[in-house]
Amino acid sequence: MSNKSTRIKAGLISNIRTKLAANLDIDEIAISGRDWPDGEEITGEIGEADDEEDVSVDFVVPTKGQSVPLAWAQNFKLSIDHIEYIVALQMSIVEKVLVKNNEKRSYELVAYFTDLQLESIHKMMALKSELNQAVK
C-alpha cells in the first residue's frame, strides 16, 4: 500500500511540475477538483520573464492534509482579493480629490467601500475616517 501511495504522490508532483512548466492555465482544473491525467498532451512554451515583477508571485502552498486543487483554488481567490484592494485604493485616491470639490459625492464614494470584499477592519477604518471628516 505504501508503494502505491508513493507512486501516486510522485505522479501528482511530476504532473504539477509539467503543468507549471508548460505555463498553462490550470485554475479551472484546480477549482473543479478533477485529476490531471498523466497522458494529457502538454502544449505551450516556457517563456522567460521580461521584468522582475513577472517573477514574483504570491501563492498558497498546500499544507499537510490539504489537497493541491484546494490550494490552487485559494491562489485563485488570492488574486481576486488583490483586485478588490486595488479598486479600494483607486476609490480612496479619487475620494481624496473629491473632498475638495464635491463633499457629498465623496461621502457616497466611501459608502461603496462596503460593497468591496475587504477585511472588515479595513472597511471600518475607511468608514470611521470618513465619518470623522464629515463631522468636521
Short mmCIF file of N, CA and C in Angstrom, two decimals:
data_model
loop_
_atom_site.label_atom_id
_atom_site.label_comp_id
_atom_site.label_asym_id
_atom_site.label_seq_id
_atom_site.Cartn_x
_atom_site.Cartn_y
_atom_site.Cartn_z
N MET A 1 0.83 -1.20 0.00
CA MET A 1 0.00 0.00 0.00
C MET A 1 0.87 1.26 0.00
N SER A 2 1.96 1.21 0.73
CA SER A 2 2.84 2.37 0.80
C SER A 2 3.46 2.67 -0.56
N ASN A 3 3.79 1.61 -1.30
CA ASN A 3 4.38 1.78 -2.62
C ASN A 3 3.40 2.46 -3.56
N LYS A 4 2.12 2.10 -3.45
CA LYS A 4 1.09 2.69 -4.32
C LYS A 4 0.92 4.18 -4.00
N SER A 5 0.87 4.54 -2.71
CA SER A 5 0.70 5.95 -2.35
C SER A 5 1.92 6.78 -2.76
N THR A 6 3.11 6.19 -2.65
CA THR A 6 4.32 6.89 -3.08
C THR A 6 4.29 7.13 -4.59
N ARG A 7 3.82 6.12 -5.33
CA ARG A 7 3.73 6.25 -6.78
C ARG A 7 2.72 7.34 -7.16
N ILE A 8 1.59 7.39 -6.44
CA ILE A 8 0.57 8.41 -6.71
C ILE A 8 1.13 9.80 -6.43
N LYS A 9 1.83 9.94 -5.29
CA LYS A 9 2.41 11.24 -4.95
C LYS A 9 3.43 11.67 -5.99
N ALA A 10 4.28 10.74 -6.41
CA ALA A 10 5.30 11.07 -7.41
C ALA A 10 4.64 11.47 -8.73
N GLY A 11 3.58 10.75 -9.11
CA GLY A 11 2.87 11.09 -10.34
C GLY A 11 2.22 12.45 -10.25
N LEU A 12 1.63 12.76 -9.10
CA LEU A 12 0.98 14.05 -8.91
C LEU A 12 2.00 15.18 -8.96
N ILE A 13 3.12 14.99 -8.29
CA ILE A 13 4.16 16.02 -8.27
C ILE A 13 4.71 16.26 -9.67
N SER A 14 5.00 15.19 -10.41
CA SER A 14 5.53 15.38 -11.76
C SER A 14 4.48 16.01 -12.66
N ASN A 15 3.22 15.67 -12.45
CA ASN A 15 2.14 16.25 -13.23
C ASN A 15 2.02 17.75 -12.97
N ILE A 16 2.13 18.14 -11.70
CA ILE A 16 2.06 19.56 -11.34
C ILE A 16 3.24 20.31 -11.96
N ARG A 17 4.42 19.74 -11.86
CA ARG A 17 5.60 20.39 -12.45
C ARG A 17 5.43 20.55 -13.96
N THR A 18 4.88 19.54 -14.61
CA THR A 18 4.67 19.61 -16.05
C THR A 18 3.70 20.72 -16.39
N LYS A 19 2.61 20.81 -15.64
CA LYS A 19 1.61 21.85 -15.89
C LYS A 19 2.21 23.24 -15.67
N LEU A 20 2.97 23.39 -14.60
CA LEU A 20 3.57 24.68 -14.31
C LEU A 20 4.63 25.03 -15.35
N ALA A 21 5.41 24.05 -15.74
CA ALA A 21 6.47 24.30 -16.72
C ALA A 21 5.89 24.69 -18.07
N ALA A 22 4.74 24.14 -18.40
CA ALA A 22 4.12 24.47 -19.68
C ALA A 22 3.42 25.82 -19.63
N ASN A 23 3.34 26.40 -18.45
CA ASN A 23 2.74 27.72 -18.26
C ASN A 23 1.28 27.73 -18.73
N LEU A 24 0.55 26.67 -18.37
CA LEU A 24 -0.85 26.55 -18.76
C LEU A 24 -1.75 27.13 -17.70
N ASP A 25 -2.95 27.48 -18.11
CA ASP A 25 -3.95 27.97 -17.18
C ASP A 25 -4.61 26.77 -16.52
N ILE A 26 -4.35 26.55 -15.23
CA ILE A 26 -4.89 25.37 -14.56
C ILE A 26 -5.92 25.74 -13.50
N ASP A 27 -6.38 26.99 -13.48
CA ASP A 27 -7.36 27.39 -12.47
C ASP A 27 -8.64 26.59 -12.57
N GLU A 28 -9.12 26.33 -13.78
CA GLU A 28 -10.37 25.59 -13.96
C GLU A 28 -10.23 24.18 -13.41
N ILE A 29 -9.11 23.53 -13.71
CA ILE A 29 -8.88 22.18 -13.21
C ILE A 29 -8.78 22.19 -11.70
N ALA A 30 -8.10 23.19 -11.15
CA ALA A 30 -7.90 23.25 -9.70
C ALA A 30 -9.20 23.45 -8.96
N ILE A 31 -10.06 24.32 -9.46
CA ILE A 31 -11.30 24.61 -8.76
C ILE A 31 -12.27 23.45 -8.87
N SER A 32 -12.30 22.78 -10.03
CA SER A 32 -13.23 21.67 -10.21
C SER A 32 -12.81 20.46 -9.40
N GLY A 33 -11.53 20.35 -9.04
CA GLY A 33 -11.06 19.23 -8.24
C GLY A 33 -10.78 17.99 -9.06
N ARG A 34 -10.83 18.10 -10.39
CA ARG A 34 -10.56 16.93 -11.23
C ARG A 34 -9.08 16.57 -11.14
N ASP A 35 -8.78 15.31 -11.46
CA ASP A 35 -7.39 14.87 -11.53
C ASP A 35 -6.80 15.32 -12.84
N TRP A 36 -5.51 15.50 -12.85
CA TRP A 36 -4.81 15.83 -14.08
C TRP A 36 -4.34 14.53 -14.70
N PRO A 37 -4.88 14.15 -15.83
CA PRO A 37 -4.49 12.87 -16.43
C PRO A 37 -3.03 12.88 -16.86
N ASP A 38 -2.36 11.73 -16.62
CA ASP A 38 -0.94 11.64 -16.96
C ASP A 38 -0.70 11.69 -18.46
N GLY A 39 -1.64 11.16 -19.25
CA GLY A 39 -1.43 11.09 -20.68
C GLY A 39 -1.82 12.35 -21.42
N GLU A 40 -2.24 13.39 -20.72
CA GLU A 40 -2.69 14.61 -21.38
C GLU A 40 -1.53 15.29 -22.10
N GLU A 41 -1.80 15.73 -23.33
CA GLU A 41 -0.76 16.38 -24.12
C GLU A 41 -0.53 17.79 -23.59
N ILE A 42 0.72 18.16 -23.45
CA ILE A 42 1.09 19.47 -22.94
C ILE A 42 1.53 20.34 -24.11
N THR A 43 0.92 21.51 -24.21
CA THR A 43 1.34 22.46 -25.24
C THR A 43 1.72 23.75 -24.56
N GLY A 44 2.49 24.54 -25.22
CA GLY A 44 2.92 25.81 -24.64
C GLY A 44 4.43 25.85 -24.55
N GLU A 45 4.94 27.03 -24.32
CA GLU A 45 6.37 27.21 -24.22
C GLU A 45 6.71 27.83 -22.89
N ILE A 46 7.88 27.50 -22.41
CA ILE A 46 8.36 28.12 -21.19
C ILE A 46 9.01 29.43 -21.60
N GLY A 47 8.41 30.53 -21.16
CA GLY A 47 8.93 31.84 -21.52
C GLY A 47 9.74 32.44 -20.40
N GLU A 48 10.68 33.27 -20.77
CA GLU A 48 11.46 33.97 -19.76
C GLU A 48 10.73 35.24 -19.37
N ALA A 49 10.82 35.59 -18.11
CA ALA A 49 10.16 36.79 -17.63
C ALA A 49 10.91 38.02 -18.13
N ASP A 50 10.14 39.01 -18.62
CA ASP A 50 10.76 40.24 -19.10
C ASP A 50 11.16 41.15 -17.94
N ASP A 51 10.30 41.22 -16.94
CA ASP A 51 10.56 42.08 -15.79
C ASP A 51 10.67 41.24 -14.54
N GLU A 52 11.24 41.82 -13.50
CA GLU A 52 11.29 41.12 -12.23
C GLU A 52 9.91 40.96 -11.63
N GLU A 53 8.98 41.85 -11.99
CA GLU A 53 7.62 41.76 -11.47
C GLU A 53 6.96 40.46 -11.89
N ASP A 54 7.28 39.97 -13.09
CA ASP A 54 6.69 38.73 -13.57
C ASP A 54 7.18 37.53 -12.78
N VAL A 55 8.35 37.63 -12.20
CA VAL A 55 8.93 36.51 -11.48
C VAL A 55 8.31 36.39 -10.09
N SER A 56 7.97 37.47 -9.45
CA SER A 56 7.45 37.47 -8.10
C SER A 56 5.95 37.19 -8.11
N VAL A 57 5.54 36.08 -7.49
CA VAL A 57 4.13 35.69 -7.46
C VAL A 57 3.79 35.24 -6.05
N ASP A 58 2.67 35.75 -5.53
CA ASP A 58 2.19 35.27 -4.23
C ASP A 58 1.36 34.02 -4.46
N PHE A 59 1.57 33.01 -3.62
CA PHE A 59 0.75 31.82 -3.75
C PHE A 59 0.67 31.10 -2.41
N VAL A 60 -0.33 30.25 -2.30
CA VAL A 60 -0.55 29.47 -1.10
C VAL A 60 0.00 28.08 -1.34
N VAL A 61 0.86 27.62 -0.45
CA VAL A 61 1.44 26.29 -0.56
C VAL A 61 0.53 25.32 0.17
N PRO A 62 0.24 24.15 -0.42
CA PRO A 62 -0.62 23.19 0.27
C PRO A 62 0.00 22.76 1.59
N THR A 63 -0.81 22.71 2.62
CA THR A 63 -0.34 22.25 3.92
C THR A 63 -0.66 20.78 4.08
N LYS A 64 -0.14 20.18 5.12
CA LYS A 64 -0.38 18.76 5.36
C LYS A 64 -1.88 18.52 5.51
N GLY A 65 -2.40 17.57 4.78
CA GLY A 65 -3.81 17.25 4.85
C GLY A 65 -4.67 18.07 3.91
N GLN A 66 -4.08 19.00 3.18
CA GLN A 66 -4.83 19.84 2.25
C GLN A 66 -4.53 19.38 0.83
N SER A 67 -5.55 19.32 0.01
CA SER A 67 -5.35 18.85 -1.36
C SER A 67 -4.73 19.96 -2.21
N VAL A 68 -4.05 19.55 -3.24
CA VAL A 68 -3.43 20.51 -4.15
C VAL A 68 -4.48 21.34 -4.88
N PRO A 69 -5.59 20.74 -5.37
CA PRO A 69 -6.61 21.58 -6.00
C PRO A 69 -7.18 22.65 -5.06
N LEU A 70 -7.31 22.33 -3.78
CA LEU A 70 -7.80 23.32 -2.82
C LEU A 70 -6.81 24.47 -2.69
N ALA A 71 -5.54 24.17 -2.67
CA ALA A 71 -4.52 25.22 -2.60
C ALA A 71 -4.57 26.10 -3.84
N TRP A 72 -4.78 25.48 -5.01
CA TRP A 72 -4.89 26.28 -6.23
C TRP A 72 -6.12 27.16 -6.19
N ALA A 73 -7.22 26.65 -5.63
CA ALA A 73 -8.43 27.47 -5.51
C ALA A 73 -8.16 28.67 -4.61
N GLN A 74 -7.38 28.46 -3.54
CA GLN A 74 -7.03 29.56 -2.65
C GLN A 74 -6.15 30.57 -3.38
N ASN A 75 -5.26 30.09 -4.23
CA ASN A 75 -4.43 31.01 -5.02
C ASN A 75 -5.29 31.85 -5.95
N PHE A 76 -6.31 31.25 -6.54
CA PHE A 76 -7.21 31.98 -7.42
C PHE A 76 -7.92 33.06 -6.62
N LYS A 77 -8.38 32.73 -5.40
CA LYS A 77 -9.06 33.71 -4.54
C LYS A 77 -8.09 34.82 -4.15
N LEU A 78 -6.84 34.49 -3.95
CA LEU A 78 -5.84 35.48 -3.57
C LEU A 78 -5.73 36.58 -4.63
N SER A 79 -5.75 36.19 -5.89
CA SER A 79 -5.67 37.22 -6.93
C SER A 79 -6.92 38.08 -6.96
N ILE A 80 -8.08 37.49 -6.66
CA ILE A 80 -9.32 38.28 -6.59
C ILE A 80 -9.22 39.27 -5.43
N ASP A 81 -8.70 38.83 -4.29
CA ASP A 81 -8.54 39.74 -3.16
C ASP A 81 -7.65 40.92 -3.52
N HIS A 82 -6.59 40.66 -4.26
CA HIS A 82 -5.70 41.75 -4.67
C HIS A 82 -6.44 42.75 -5.53
N ILE A 83 -7.29 42.28 -6.43
CA ILE A 83 -8.06 43.17 -7.29
C ILE A 83 -8.98 44.04 -6.45
N GLU A 84 -9.63 43.46 -5.44
CA GLU A 84 -10.53 44.23 -4.58
C GLU A 84 -9.77 45.35 -3.87
N TYR A 85 -8.57 45.07 -3.40
CA TYR A 85 -7.79 46.09 -2.71
C TYR A 85 -7.29 47.16 -3.68
N ILE A 86 -6.97 46.78 -4.90
CA ILE A 86 -6.56 47.77 -5.90
C ILE A 86 -7.71 48.72 -6.19
N VAL A 87 -8.92 48.17 -6.35
CA VAL A 87 -10.10 49.01 -6.58
C VAL A 87 -10.32 49.92 -5.39
N ALA A 88 -10.17 49.40 -4.18
CA ALA A 88 -10.36 50.21 -2.97
C ALA A 88 -9.35 51.36 -2.92
N LEU A 89 -8.11 51.09 -3.27
CA LEU A 89 -7.10 52.15 -3.27
C LEU A 89 -7.40 53.21 -4.32
N GLN A 90 -7.86 52.77 -5.49
CA GLN A 90 -8.22 53.74 -6.53
C GLN A 90 -9.39 54.60 -6.07
N MET A 91 -10.38 53.97 -5.43
CA MET A 91 -11.53 54.72 -4.91
C MET A 91 -11.07 55.72 -3.85
N SER A 92 -10.14 55.30 -3.02
CA SER A 92 -9.65 56.18 -1.97
C SER A 92 -8.94 57.40 -2.55
N ILE A 93 -8.16 57.20 -3.58
CA ILE A 93 -7.46 58.32 -4.22
C ILE A 93 -8.46 59.30 -4.83
N VAL A 94 -9.44 58.77 -5.55
CA VAL A 94 -10.46 59.63 -6.16
C VAL A 94 -11.26 60.36 -5.09
N GLU A 95 -11.56 59.65 -4.01
CA GLU A 95 -12.33 60.25 -2.91
C GLU A 95 -11.58 61.43 -2.29
N LYS A 96 -10.28 61.31 -2.14
CA LYS A 96 -9.50 62.40 -1.55
C LYS A 96 -9.49 63.63 -2.46
N VAL A 97 -9.54 63.43 -3.77
CA VAL A 97 -9.61 64.55 -4.71
C VAL A 97 -11.00 65.19 -4.64
N LEU A 98 -12.04 64.37 -4.51
CA LEU A 98 -13.41 64.88 -4.49
C LEU A 98 -13.74 65.63 -3.21
N VAL A 99 -13.04 65.37 -2.12
CA VAL A 99 -13.33 66.04 -0.85
C VAL A 99 -13.29 67.55 -1.04
N LYS A 100 -12.34 68.01 -1.81
CA LYS A 100 -12.18 69.45 -2.00
C LYS A 100 -13.27 70.02 -2.89
N ASN A 101 -13.72 69.27 -3.90
CA ASN A 101 -14.67 69.78 -4.88
C ASN A 101 -16.13 69.46 -4.55
N ASN A 102 -16.41 68.23 -4.19
CA ASN A 102 -17.79 67.79 -4.02
C ASN A 102 -17.87 66.85 -2.82
N GLU A 103 -18.11 67.41 -1.65
CA GLU A 103 -18.09 66.61 -0.42
C GLU A 103 -19.16 65.53 -0.41
N LYS A 104 -20.36 65.87 -0.89
CA LYS A 104 -21.45 64.89 -0.88
C LYS A 104 -21.09 63.66 -1.72
N ARG A 105 -20.56 63.87 -2.90
CA ARG A 105 -20.15 62.75 -3.77
C ARG A 105 -19.02 61.96 -3.13
N SER A 106 -18.15 62.64 -2.43
CA SER A 106 -17.05 61.98 -1.73
C SER A 106 -17.58 61.02 -0.67
N TYR A 107 -18.58 61.44 0.08
CA TYR A 107 -19.16 60.58 1.12
C TYR A 107 -19.89 59.39 0.51
N GLU A 108 -20.54 59.60 -0.64
CA GLU A 108 -21.19 58.50 -1.33
C GLU A 108 -20.17 57.46 -1.78
N LEU A 109 -19.04 57.94 -2.27
CA LEU A 109 -18.00 57.04 -2.75
C LEU A 109 -17.45 56.17 -1.62
N VAL A 110 -17.33 56.74 -0.45
CA VAL A 110 -16.84 55.95 0.69
C VAL A 110 -17.84 54.86 1.07
N ALA A 111 -19.12 55.14 0.89
CA ALA A 111 -20.13 54.12 1.20
C ALA A 111 -19.97 52.89 0.31
N TYR A 112 -19.41 53.06 -0.88
CA TYR A 112 -19.19 51.92 -1.77
C TYR A 112 -18.10 50.99 -1.25
N PHE A 113 -17.32 51.42 -0.29
CA PHE A 113 -16.32 50.53 0.31
C PHE A 113 -16.98 49.29 0.90
N THR A 114 -18.22 49.41 1.34
CA THR A 114 -18.89 48.26 1.95
C THR A 114 -19.21 47.18 0.92
N ASP A 115 -19.25 47.53 -0.36
CA ASP A 115 -19.51 46.53 -1.40
C ASP A 115 -18.27 45.70 -1.74
N LEU A 116 -17.10 46.22 -1.48
CA LEU A 116 -15.87 45.50 -1.79
C LEU A 116 -15.63 44.39 -0.77
N GLN A 117 -14.98 43.34 -1.21
CA GLN A 117 -14.67 42.20 -0.35
C GLN A 117 -13.34 42.43 0.36
N LEU A 118 -13.34 43.41 1.28
CA LEU A 118 -12.15 43.72 2.05
C LEU A 118 -12.28 43.11 3.44
N GLU A 119 -11.17 43.05 4.14
CA GLU A 119 -11.23 42.63 5.54
C GLU A 119 -12.09 43.63 6.29
N SER A 120 -12.85 43.15 7.26
CA SER A 120 -13.79 44.03 7.96
C SER A 120 -13.08 45.19 8.66
N ILE A 121 -11.89 44.97 9.17
CA ILE A 121 -11.17 46.04 9.86
C ILE A 121 -10.82 47.17 8.88
N HIS A 122 -10.51 46.82 7.63
CA HIS A 122 -10.18 47.84 6.64
C HIS A 122 -11.42 48.64 6.25
N LYS A 123 -12.56 47.97 6.16
CA LYS A 123 -13.81 48.68 5.88
C LYS A 123 -14.12 49.65 7.02
N MET A 124 -13.97 49.17 8.25
CA MET A 124 -14.28 50.01 9.41
C MET A 124 -13.35 51.22 9.47
N MET A 125 -12.07 51.03 9.17
CA MET A 125 -11.13 52.15 9.21
C MET A 125 -11.50 53.21 8.18
N ALA A 126 -11.87 52.78 6.97
CA ALA A 126 -12.24 53.75 5.93
C ALA A 126 -13.50 54.51 6.31
N LEU A 127 -14.49 53.79 6.80
CA LEU A 127 -15.75 54.44 7.16
C LEU A 127 -15.59 55.35 8.37
N LYS A 128 -14.77 54.93 9.34
CA LYS A 128 -14.55 55.75 10.53
C LYS A 128 -13.82 57.04 10.17
N SER A 129 -12.81 56.95 9.32
CA SER A 129 -12.08 58.17 8.94
C SER A 129 -12.98 59.12 8.16
N GLU A 130 -13.87 58.57 7.33
CA GLU A 130 -14.78 59.42 6.57
C GLU A 130 -15.83 60.04 7.49
N LEU A 131 -16.27 59.30 8.48
CA LEU A 131 -17.23 59.84 9.45
C LEU A 131 -16.59 61.00 10.22
N ASN A 132 -15.35 60.83 10.63
CA ASN A 132 -14.64 61.92 11.32
C ASN A 132 -14.50 63.14 10.42
N GLN A 133 -14.24 62.91 9.14
CA GLN A 133 -14.12 64.02 8.18
C GLN A 133 -15.46 64.73 8.01
N ALA A 134 -16.56 63.97 7.99
CA ALA A 134 -17.89 64.56 7.81
C ALA A 134 -18.30 65.40 9.02
N VAL A 135 -17.88 64.99 10.21
CA VAL A 135 -18.24 65.71 11.43
C VAL A 135 -17.52 67.06 11.49
N LYS A 136 -16.31 67.14 10.95
CA LYS A 136 -15.52 68.37 11.00
C LYS A 136 -16.14 69.47 10.25
#
